Every structure is written in structure tokens, then in C-alpha cells.
Coordinates of C-alpha atoms (C1' of nucleotides) in Angstrom, one line a residue:
Chain A
M1 CA 80.1 25.3 162.2
L2 CA 77.9 28.2 162.9
D3 CA 80.9 29.5 164.7
L4 CA 82.7 29.6 161.4
A5 CA 80.0 31.6 159.7
V6 CA 79.4 33.9 162.4
L7 CA 83.1 34.8 162.9
G8 CA 83.4 35.1 159.2
L9 CA 80.5 37.6 158.9
L10 CA 81.8 39.5 161.9
K11 CA 85.3 39.9 160.4
E12 CA 83.7 42.1 157.7
G13 CA 81.9 44.3 160.3
D14 CA 80.1 44.4 163.6
L15 CA 76.5 43.1 163.4
H16 CA 73.8 42.3 165.8
G17 CA 72.0 38.8 165.9
Y18 CA 68.9 39.5 163.9
E19 CA 71.0 40.9 161.0
L20 CA 73.5 38.1 161.2
N21 CA 70.6 35.7 160.7
K22 CA 69.5 37.5 157.6
R23 CA 73.1 37.3 156.2
L24 CA 73.5 33.7 157.0
K25 CA 70.2 32.9 155.0
S26 CA 71.4 34.7 152.0
L27 CA 74.9 33.5 152.3
V28 CA 74.6 30.0 151.1
G29 CA 71.2 28.5 150.0
G30 CA 70.4 25.6 152.2
Y31 CA 72.2 27.2 155.1
S32 CA 69.2 28.6 156.9
T33 CA 69.9 29.4 160.4
S34 CA 67.5 29.6 163.2
F35 CA 67.5 32.0 166.1
G36 CA 67.5 28.9 168.3
A37 CA 70.9 28.0 167.1
L38 CA 72.4 31.5 166.6
Y39 CA 71.7 33.2 169.9
P40 CA 73.2 30.4 171.8
A41 CA 76.2 30.3 169.5
L42 CA 76.8 34.0 170.0
A43 CA 76.6 33.6 173.9
R44 CA 79.2 30.6 173.4
L45 CA 81.6 32.7 171.3
E46 CA 81.4 35.5 173.8
R47 CA 82.2 33.2 176.8
R48 CA 85.2 31.9 174.9
G49 CA 86.5 35.3 174.2
W50 CA 86.2 35.2 170.4
V51 CA 83.6 38.0 170.0
S52 CA 82.5 40.9 172.3
S53 CA 79.3 42.4 172.6
A54 CA 77.8 46.0 173.2
A55 CA 74.3 46.9 173.9
V56 CA 72.9 49.7 171.7
A57 CA 69.9 51.4 173.1
P58 CA 67.0 52.2 170.7
E59 CA 67.5 56.0 170.8
L60 CA 71.0 55.5 169.7
I61 CA 70.5 53.4 166.7
A62 CA 69.5 56.1 164.4
D63 CA 72.7 58.0 165.1
E64 CA 74.8 55.0 164.7
E65 CA 73.2 54.2 161.3
A66 CA 73.6 57.8 160.3
S67 CA 77.1 58.2 161.2
E68 CA 78.0 55.0 159.4
G69 CA 76.3 55.9 156.2
P70 CA 75.2 59.5 155.9
A71 CA 73.8 58.9 152.4
R72 CA 70.5 57.2 151.7
R73 CA 68.9 59.2 154.4
S74 CA 66.5 61.0 152.1
R75 CA 64.1 58.0 151.7
K76 CA 63.5 57.9 155.4
R77 CA 60.7 60.1 156.9
S78 CA 62.5 60.6 160.1
A79 CA 65.6 59.7 162.1
K80 CA 63.6 57.7 164.6
P81 CA 64.9 54.5 166.0
K82 CA 64.3 51.5 163.7
S83 CA 63.9 49.2 166.7
G84 CA 62.2 49.7 170.0
R85 CA 64.5 47.1 171.5
T86 CA 68.2 47.2 172.6
R87 CA 70.4 45.5 170.1
K88 CA 73.4 43.5 171.0
V89 CA 76.0 44.5 168.5
Y90 CA 78.9 41.8 168.2
H91 CA 82.5 42.5 167.4
I92 CA 85.1 39.9 166.5
T93 CA 88.2 39.9 168.9
E94 CA 91.8 39.3 168.0
A95 CA 91.5 35.8 169.5
G96 CA 88.4 35.4 167.4
E97 CA 90.3 36.2 164.2
D98 CA 92.8 33.5 165.0
H99 CA 90.2 31.1 165.6
L100 CA 88.6 31.9 162.3
L101 CA 91.8 31.2 160.5
E102 CA 92.0 27.8 162.2
L103 CA 88.4 27.0 161.2
L104 CA 89.0 28.0 157.6
Q105 CA 91.7 25.3 157.3
E106 CA 90.6 22.4 159.3
D107 CA 89.1 19.1 157.8
A108 CA 87.8 18.5 154.4
N109 CA 85.4 15.8 154.8
N110 CA 82.3 17.8 155.5
E111 CA 80.6 19.5 152.5
R112 CA 78.8 22.0 154.6
R113 CA 81.7 23.1 156.3
F114 CA 83.6 23.4 153.2
R115 CA 81.0 25.7 151.7
L116 CA 81.5 28.1 154.6
Q117 CA 85.3 27.8 154.3
L118 CA 84.9 28.7 150.6
A119 CA 82.6 31.6 151.4
F120 CA 85.3 33.1 153.6
C121 CA 88.5 31.7 152.1
R122 CA 89.5 35.2 151.1
F123 CA 90.8 35.8 154.5
L124 CA 93.4 33.1 154.0
T125 CA 96.8 33.5 152.4
P126 CA 96.9 32.2 148.8
D127 CA 99.0 29.1 149.8
R128 CA 96.7 28.2 152.6
R129 CA 93.7 28.6 150.3
L130 CA 95.3 26.4 147.8
A131 CA 96.0 23.9 150.4
L132 CA 92.4 23.9 151.6
F133 CA 91.2 23.3 148.0
E134 CA 93.7 20.4 147.5
L135 CA 92.6 18.9 150.9
R136 CA 89.0 18.9 149.6
R137 CA 90.1 17.5 146.4
A138 CA 91.8 14.6 148.0
H139 CA 88.8 13.9 150.1
L140 CA 86.4 13.8 147.0
V141 CA 89.1 11.5 145.2
S142 CA 89.1 9.2 148.1
L143 CA 85.3 9.0 148.0
Q144 CA 85.5 8.2 144.2
A145 CA 87.9 5.4 144.9
M146 CA 85.7 4.0 147.6
A147 CA 82.7 4.0 145.5
R148 CA 84.5 2.3 142.6
R149 CA 86.0 -0.4 144.9
D150 CA 82.8 -1.7 145.9
P151 CA 80.1 -0.8 143.3
V152 CA 76.3 -1.3 143.6
Q153 CA 75.2 -4.9 144.4
S154 CA 71.5 -4.3 144.3
T155 CA 69.5 -5.0 141.3
D156 CA 66.8 -2.5 142.2
P157 CA 66.4 0.1 139.5
Y158 CA 65.9 2.9 142.0
V159 CA 68.9 2.0 144.2
R160 CA 71.0 1.8 141.0
S161 CA 69.7 5.2 139.9
L162 CA 70.7 6.6 143.3
F163 CA 74.3 5.3 142.9
E164 CA 74.4 6.8 139.4
W165 CA 73.3 10.1 140.8
D166 CA 76.1 9.9 143.4
Q167 CA 78.6 9.1 140.8
E168 CA 77.7 11.9 138.4
R169 CA 77.6 14.4 141.3
R170 CA 81.0 13.3 142.5
E171 CA 82.4 13.7 139.1
H172 CA 80.9 17.0 138.5
D173 CA 82.1 18.4 141.8
L174 CA 85.7 17.2 140.9
V175 CA 85.6 19.1 137.7
W176 CA 84.3 22.1 139.4
L177 CA 87.0 22.0 142.1
D178 CA 89.7 21.4 139.5
R179 CA 88.4 24.7 137.7
L180 CA 88.8 26.6 141.0
I181 CA 92.2 25.2 141.7
A182 CA 93.4 25.9 138.2
G183 CA 92.1 29.5 138.6
E184 CA 93.9 29.9 142.0
R185 CA 97.2 28.6 140.4
N186 CA 97.0 31.0 137.4
S187 CA 96.5 34.1 139.5
Q188 CA 99.2 32.9 142.0
P189 CA 102.0 31.3 140.0
S190 CA 104.6 32.0 142.6
S191 CA 104.9 29.7 145.8
Q192 CA 106.8 26.5 146.2
T193 CA 105.4 24.3 143.5
T194 CA 106.7 24.7 140.0
D195 CA 103.8 22.6 138.3
P196 CA 104.5 22.2 134.6
M197 CA 101.1 20.9 133.6
I198 CA 98.7 23.5 134.6
D199 CA 98.0 26.0 132.0
A200 CA 97.2 23.8 129.0
D201 CA 93.6 24.7 128.6
R202 CA 93.2 27.9 130.3
S203 CA 91.3 30.3 128.2
D204 CA 87.6 30.2 129.5
F205 CA 87.5 30.5 133.2
P206 CA 84.1 31.9 133.9
T207 CA 84.4 32.1 137.7
G208 CA 86.4 35.3 138.3
G209 CA 89.9 34.6 139.1
Q210 CA 91.4 37.5 141.1
P211 CA 90.9 37.4 144.8
Q212 CA 91.1 40.8 146.3
Chain B
M1 CA 65.8 9.2 159.5
L2 CA 67.7 6.2 160.7
D3 CA 64.2 4.7 161.4
L4 CA 63.6 4.9 157.6
A5 CA 66.8 3.1 156.8
V6 CA 66.4 0.3 159.3
L7 CA 62.8 -0.4 158.7
G8 CA 63.5 -0.5 155.0
L9 CA 66.3 -3.0 155.3
L10 CA 64.3 -5.1 157.8
K11 CA 61.4 -5.2 155.3
E12 CA 63.7 -7.4 153.2
G13 CA 64.6 -9.8 155.9
D14 CA 65.5 -10.1 159.5
L15 CA 68.8 -8.8 160.6
H16 CA 70.9 -8.1 163.7
G17 CA 72.5 -4.8 164.6
Y18 CA 76.0 -5.5 163.4
E19 CA 74.8 -6.7 160.0
L20 CA 72.3 -3.7 159.7
N21 CA 75.3 -1.4 160.1
K22 CA 77.3 -2.9 157.4
R23 CA 74.4 -2.8 155.0
L24 CA 73.7 0.9 155.9
K25 CA 77.3 1.6 155.1
S26 CA 77.1 0.2 151.6
L27 CA 73.6 1.4 151.0
V28 CA 74.3 5.1 150.3
G29 CA 77.7 6.7 150.1
G30 CA 78.0 9.3 152.8
Y31 CA 75.4 7.5 155.0
S32 CA 77.8 6.0 157.3
T33 CA 76.1 5.0 160.4
S34 CA 77.7 4.5 163.8
F35 CA 76.8 2.0 166.3
G36 CA 76.2 4.8 168.7
A37 CA 73.3 5.8 166.7
L38 CA 72.1 2.4 165.5
Y39 CA 71.7 0.5 168.8
P40 CA 69.7 3.2 170.5
A41 CA 67.6 3.6 167.3
L42 CA 66.9 -0.1 167.3
A43 CA 65.8 -0.1 171.1
R44 CA 63.5 2.9 170.4
L45 CA 61.9 1.1 167.4
E46 CA 61.2 -1.9 169.6
R47 CA 59.6 0.3 172.4
R48 CA 57.3 1.8 169.7
G49 CA 56.3 -1.7 168.5
W50 CA 57.7 -1.2 165.0
V51 CA 60.2 -4.0 165.4
S52 CA 60.4 -7.2 167.6
S53 CA 63.6 -8.8 168.5
A54 CA 64.8 -12.4 169.3
A55 CA 68.1 -13.2 171.1
V56 CA 69.9 -15.9 169.1
A57 CA 72.4 -17.8 171.2
P58 CA 75.9 -18.5 169.6
E59 CA 75.3 -22.3 169.2
L60 CA 72.2 -21.7 167.3
I61 CA 73.6 -19.2 164.8
A62 CA 75.2 -21.7 162.4
D63 CA 71.9 -23.6 162.1
E64 CA 70.1 -20.4 161.4
E65 CA 72.4 -19.3 158.7
A66 CA 72.3 -22.6 157.2
S67 CA 68.4 -22.9 157.0
E68 CA 68.3 -19.5 155.6
G69 CA 70.9 -19.8 152.8
P70 CA 72.0 -23.4 152.3
A71 CA 74.2 -22.4 149.3
R72 CA 77.6 -20.7 150.0
R73 CA 78.5 -23.1 152.8
S74 CA 81.4 -24.8 150.9
R75 CA 83.9 -21.9 151.8
K76 CA 83.3 -22.3 155.5
R77 CA 85.7 -24.8 157.2
S78 CA 83.0 -25.7 159.8
A79 CA 79.5 -25.2 160.8
K80 CA 80.7 -23.7 164.0
P81 CA 79.2 -20.4 165.3
K82 CA 80.5 -17.3 163.8
S83 CA 80.2 -15.2 166.9
G84 CA 80.6 -16.1 170.6
R85 CA 78.1 -13.7 171.6
T86 CA 74.2 -13.7 171.3
R87 CA 72.9 -11.7 168.5
K88 CA 69.7 -9.7 168.7
V89 CA 67.9 -10.4 165.5
Y90 CA 65.2 -7.8 164.6
H91 CA 62.0 -8.4 162.8
I92 CA 59.7 -5.7 161.3
T93 CA 56.1 -5.8 162.7
E94 CA 52.9 -5.0 160.8
A95 CA 52.8 -1.5 162.6
G96 CA 56.4 -1.1 161.4
E97 CA 55.5 -1.7 157.8
D98 CA 52.7 0.8 158.0
H99 CA 55.2 3.3 159.6
L100 CA 57.7 2.6 156.9
L101 CA 55.2 3.4 154.2
E102 CA 54.4 6.8 155.9
L103 CA 58.1 7.6 156.2
L104 CA 58.5 6.8 152.6
Q105 CA 56.0 9.3 151.5
E106 CA 56.6 12.4 154.0
D107 CA 58.3 15.7 153.1
A108 CA 60.6 16.4 150.3
N109 CA 62.9 19.1 151.6
N110 CA 65.6 16.9 153.0
E111 CA 68.1 15.5 150.6
R112 CA 69.4 12.8 152.9
R113 CA 65.9 11.6 153.6
F114 CA 65.0 11.6 149.9
R115 CA 68.0 9.4 149.2
L116 CA 66.7 6.9 151.6
Q117 CA 63.1 7.2 150.3
L118 CA 64.6 6.4 146.7
A119 CA 66.4 3.4 148.1
F120 CA 63.2 1.9 149.3
C121 CA 60.6 3.4 147.2
R122 CA 60.1 -0.1 145.6
F123 CA 57.7 -0.7 148.4
L124 CA 55.4 2.0 147.5
T125 CA 52.7 1.7 144.9
P126 CA 53.7 3.3 141.5
D127 CA 51.3 6.2 142.0
R128 CA 52.7 7.0 145.4
R129 CA 56.1 6.6 144.1
L130 CA 55.5 9.2 141.3
A131 CA 53.9 11.5 143.8
L132 CA 57.1 11.2 145.9
F133 CA 59.4 12.1 142.9
E134 CA 57.0 15.0 142.0
L135 CA 57.1 16.3 145.5
R136 CA 61.0 16.3 145.4
R137 CA 60.9 18.0 142.1
A138 CA 58.7 20.7 143.3
H139 CA 61.0 21.4 146.1
L140 CA 64.0 21.6 143.8
V141 CA 62.2 24.1 141.5
S142 CA 61.3 26.2 144.5
L143 CA 64.8 26.3 145.5
Q144 CA 65.8 27.2 142.0
A145 CA 63.3 30.0 142.0
M146 CA 64.4 31.4 145.3
A147 CA 68.1 31.4 144.1
R148 CA 67.1 33.3 141.0
R149 CA 64.9 35.7 143.0
D150 CA 67.8 37.1 145.0
P151 CA 71.0 36.4 143.2
V152 CA 74.6 36.8 144.5
Q153 CA 75.2 40.2 145.9
S154 CA 78.9 39.6 146.8
T155 CA 81.7 40.7 144.7
D156 CA 84.0 38.1 146.1
P157 CA 85.1 35.6 143.5
Y158 CA 84.9 32.6 145.9
V159 CA 81.6 33.4 147.0
R160 CA 80.3 33.9 143.4
S161 CA 82.0 30.6 142.7
L162 CA 80.1 28.9 145.4
F163 CA 76.8 30.2 144.1
E164 CA 77.5 29.0 140.6
W165 CA 78.4 25.6 141.9
D166 CA 75.0 25.5 143.7
Q167 CA 73.3 26.8 140.5
E168 CA 74.8 23.9 138.4
R169 CA 74.2 21.2 141.0
R170 CA 70.5 22.2 141.2
E171 CA 70.2 22.2 137.4
H172 CA 71.9 18.7 137.2
D173 CA 69.7 17.3 140.0
L174 CA 66.6 18.4 138.2
V175 CA 67.8 16.8 135.0
W176 CA 68.4 13.6 136.8
L177 CA 65.1 13.8 138.5
D178 CA 63.3 14.3 135.3
R179 CA 64.9 11.4 133.9
L180 CA 63.7 9.3 136.8
I181 CA 60.2 10.6 136.5
A182 CA 60.0 10.1 132.8
G183 CA 61.3 6.4 133.2
E184 CA 58.6 6.1 135.8
R185 CA 55.8 7.4 133.5
N186 CA 57.1 5.2 130.7
S187 CA 56.9 1.9 132.7
Q188 CA 53.6 2.9 134.2
P189 CA 51.4 4.7 131.8
S190 CA 48.3 4.0 134.0
S191 CA 48.0 3.2 137.7
Q192 CA 48.5 -0.7 137.8
T193 CA 51.1 -2.7 139.7
T194 CA 53.5 -4.6 137.5
D195 CA 55.5 -5.7 140.4
P196 CA 59.1 -4.9 139.5
M197 CA 62.0 -7.1 140.3
I198 CA 61.9 -8.2 143.6
D199 CA 65.0 -10.2 144.5
A200 CA 66.9 -9.7 147.6
D201 CA 70.3 -11.0 146.7
R202 CA 72.1 -13.3 149.0
S203 CA 75.8 -12.5 149.0
D204 CA 78.1 -11.6 151.6
F205 CA 79.9 -8.5 150.5
P206 CA 83.3 -8.0 152.0
T207 CA 82.8 -4.4 152.8
G208 CA 86.0 -3.1 154.5
G209 CA 84.5 -1.8 157.6
Q210 CA 86.6 -0.1 160.1
P211 CA 86.5 -1.2 163.8
Q212 CA 85.2 1.0 166.3
Chain C
dG1 C1' 100.3 -13.9 169.9
dG2 C1' 98.8 -9.8 167.6
dT3 C1' 95.6 -8.0 164.3
dT4 C1' 91.1 -8.1 162.4
dA5 C1' 86.3 -9.2 162.3
dC6 C1' 82.2 -10.2 165.0
dA7 C1' 78.8 -8.2 168.3
dT8 C1' 76.2 -5.0 171.8
dG9 C1' 75.9 -1.5 174.2
dT10 C1' 76.7 3.5 177.0
dA11 C1' 78.3 8.5 177.6
dA12 C1' 79.5 12.7 176.1
dC13 C1' 79.3 15.8 172.5
dT14 C1' 78.1 18.2 168.0
dA15 C1' 75.1 20.7 165.4
dG16 C1' 71.5 21.7 164.6
dT17 C1' 65.4 22.5 164.2
dT18 C1' 60.7 23.7 165.9
dA19 C1' 58.0 25.9 168.9
dC20 C1' 57.2 29.1 172.3
dA21 C1' 57.7 33.6 175.1
dT22 C1' 57.9 38.6 174.9
dG23 C1' 57.7 43.0 173.3
dA24 C1' 58.2 47.2 170.2
dT25 C1' 57.7 49.7 165.6
dT26 C1' 55.8 50.3 161.2
dA27 C1' 53.0 50.1 156.9
dG28 C1' 48.5 49.2 154.8
Chain D
dC1 C1' 43.7 47.8 164.0
dT2 C1' 46.1 44.2 162.6
dA3 C1' 49.7 42.0 160.0
dA4 C1' 54.5 42.2 159.2
dT5 C1' 59.1 43.2 160.6
dC6 C1' 62.4 44.0 164.0
dA7 C1' 64.8 42.0 168.1
dT8 C1' 66.4 38.5 171.8
dG9 C1' 66.1 34.7 173.9
dT10 C1' 64.6 29.5 176.1
dA11 C1' 63.0 24.6 176.0
dA12 C1' 62.3 20.4 174.0
dC13 C1' 63.4 17.9 170.4
dT14 C1' 66.0 15.6 166.2
dA15 C1' 69.6 13.4 164.4
dG16 C1' 73.4 12.3 164.5
dT17 C1' 79.4 11.3 165.8
dT18 C1' 83.3 9.9 168.7
dA19 C1' 85.2 7.7 172.2
dC20 C1' 84.8 4.2 175.4
dA21 C1' 83.6 -0.6 177.6
dT22 C1' 83.5 -5.4 177.1
dG23 C1' 84.2 -9.9 175.1
dT24 C1' 84.6 -13.9 171.6
dA25 C1' 86.8 -16.0 167.7
dA26 C1' 89.0 -16.6 163.4
dC27 C1' 93.2 -15.7 160.6
dC28 C1' 98.0 -15.8 159.5

DNA sequence: GGTTACATGTAACTAGTTACATGATTAG
DNA sequence: CTAATCATGTAACTAGTTACATGTAACC
């Protein structure tokens, strides 16, 4: 799953491990990565040919940064290296991009994975993206059905409370997903399905609709 | 974490592995346990002295069942053994009960653990239980604060949608927890044990489990 | 006579976390 | 001068899943 996150971030631009870790932390709340997982993951990705790496010596780092963004230099006192240690900057390969697209579409039964898929689904074509959302929706619906099929058998108030919590959350998640799917259909009315019942109540869609 | 679930279930009565697995499945949606985790966990619990086990030969099983629950026998055609294989029936020890109480109070940063703690928090004293809920609440509030401190920096609609989802869920969870805490405070204005309903229900639920 | 449920286990794999080791640079 | 931040990595541990191995017995 880290693979998905790392490839997704690298698709936006080359990064070194330490920076990747910071981005992962801010990416999705609750997805705090540790170096102990990240560095071995990067090594694995490189062995499999999905990323390539280049060592950047400390004296070169300042130039790199400068050439990338010549503005914002004024605040810095000097063009001295930010780090005294060689960075390993990773770059996603073509095979890595293919693999990323696969990872973005697989499964639907894992919430944590779906969160990452959502975070990077802009790299999918609109129809693939819609398919992903529908897959997730089908999974949630099947969870709902399962929960309804055998309801709580316990009389303990805390256990009952727990089940009610689950129930509410599942319902809420479905509403949210439906909003997402509706937004997707509105901004992408072409494709194969001519669904007649979609834009009945579309006037307030707070989550921005147009993908880039 | 399986330890918590297993000890909690065994506190209600002795069980063998296969039955434990069924109960775990029905206990909390999403907490599907596999035998590959359960049996090693049971072995570990026994090594540490938290549970003890007794082998029950197939010809004895019918009697055991009968002596435990004399009702519900009518549906059965015979008093013949249900299994052709010796069961290993597990029993929680005193040390195991102590350990369970510890597990019920530790941490608050893990949702999955909190679910299990909630499922078995009836074994805690009312003040300890309230402390557990408050601990969880503090954790959720700190997550909220963290999310508000550095908001979404991405302009991608899907990433923004993901963050909104998180936000809504955290708010919803807090409301739910507050309801739980309020209920706890109402039924428990001071610190005194009013022993809530303790009634382990005897009923064989036909949970459609899948074979391994 | 084949499918399902009962029953216990092992092996290999997935997906991480926590703690440690090492060392440079920078801000107060 | 010391604490924080930058930077890369390893080792040991936690907490599981999936697939396999093995066999009985009840159901239809």
C-alpha cells in the first residue's frame, strides 16, 4: 500500500525519502509513515524497476533547488547546502507509472487503500475513476447487507452502541460516496451509460466537481 | 489485539478455537479473524499463562454440551458427538483476567483496539470505563486540532473531498462518543457499581461463515 | 456422493511500528 | 552548546491475511 502512495507522489515529481515521508504524513490523516517502512519500500520499488534513484551530493543540492525555483531565494542568507548528507532522489519509471495505474484500480475492500486511490485517482481516465468509485460503493453496500442480515445478538448496551456506530458510519460513508459519484457523472456525462436518474437534486455539490 | 478479543470472549465462558472464531466474526464488523491468526494467538496466550486448555474427546462433547445448556436439545436428532475430532477448550486464568483489565484500559489512539475495548468495557468499573471514553475523546479532539492546524494544501478536488470526508467522520465520531459519555454519566452520577445487565445469551447463531 | 460445516493447525506473505545507529547543519 | 531538523538506514517486533494440510460427520 505504501507502494501506491510513493508512486503516486513520485508521479508528481522526483523526491527523496525524507521529503516523501513528510508528504505522506500530510497526505491523509492517520497515514503516518515511518522511515522503517518507507526506506525498505523504496529499495523494493527500485529492485522491481518501478523507480530509479540518483544520489545528490550536498554541494549540489543548493544549485538543484535554485534551478528548480529561482524565486524565494531572498529569505535565505546563503546558497549553502541544506543538508550535509547525500540525498537519494527517486524518479518514477515508465513501468512504475503502469504499475501505479494498476494499483489505482485494484480491489475495493480496503478502506485505507481506497483513501490512497482517491488521493491519486486524478491519474485515471474518467471512466476508470468512476468504475473505482462504483466498486467501492458495491463493497459498502455488501457490508450493509451483511450487517442487516445478522443483527446484534448481544444485550450489552456497549456492544449495541458499537453496532449502532458502525451502522451510522456505513450510512454516512455511502451518502458521501454517492455525492462523489454524482459529481463525477455530472462533469463527465458522456461514456457508455445513459443514466436517466442522476441529476434530480444536483444544485449544491460542495466538493469541487471538475478534475484537472 | 486478538489477545483482547479472545480474553474478553473467554471471560464470558470457556470456548474452543473454532467457536471463538465464529464469535469474533459476529462481534464487530470488519474484525474477521482467520484461523491462521487465532490458533497461534491461543498457543501464545497459553504459554504466557493467561489461558489454560483442556482437550475434550469427541465422545464427551455431547455430554458437555448437554450439561452446559440442557435446553435447545430438541432440534437435535441424537446426542451424538458434533465433531469427530478432539476440541481444545480454553479457559481464562486469574492472571488472564488481570491482563484483560489492563488491555481494556491502555492507549486510545487505535480505533480497532477501541472497538474491542468498547465491546468488553462492561468488565471495567464505571469510573475506569468513563476514563477510557475520555481518553478516546481526547485523542479524537487532538486529531481534530491537528487537521485544523494544517488544512488541505492540495487543489485536487478528490484530495479535497477526501479531507472533507475525514473531517465529517471525525465530527460524527465525536458526537457519538459524547452521547456515550453522557449516557455513562447519567447512569452513574457517582462512583458506585450498579452492576449492569450481565446475561450471556445462549443461542447458536447460524452465522454464514466461509470455509477456509 | 458431493457440498457444507466442524475442527486444528502450519508456512509464507503483507504491511506495517518502535527503537536504534549514525552523522551533518542550523537556530536560539 | 544544545536542541531541533535534515537525512538514510537496520533490527526486532506487532498484527495480521491467504493458502495449504488433514480429517470427520452431517445434510440432502
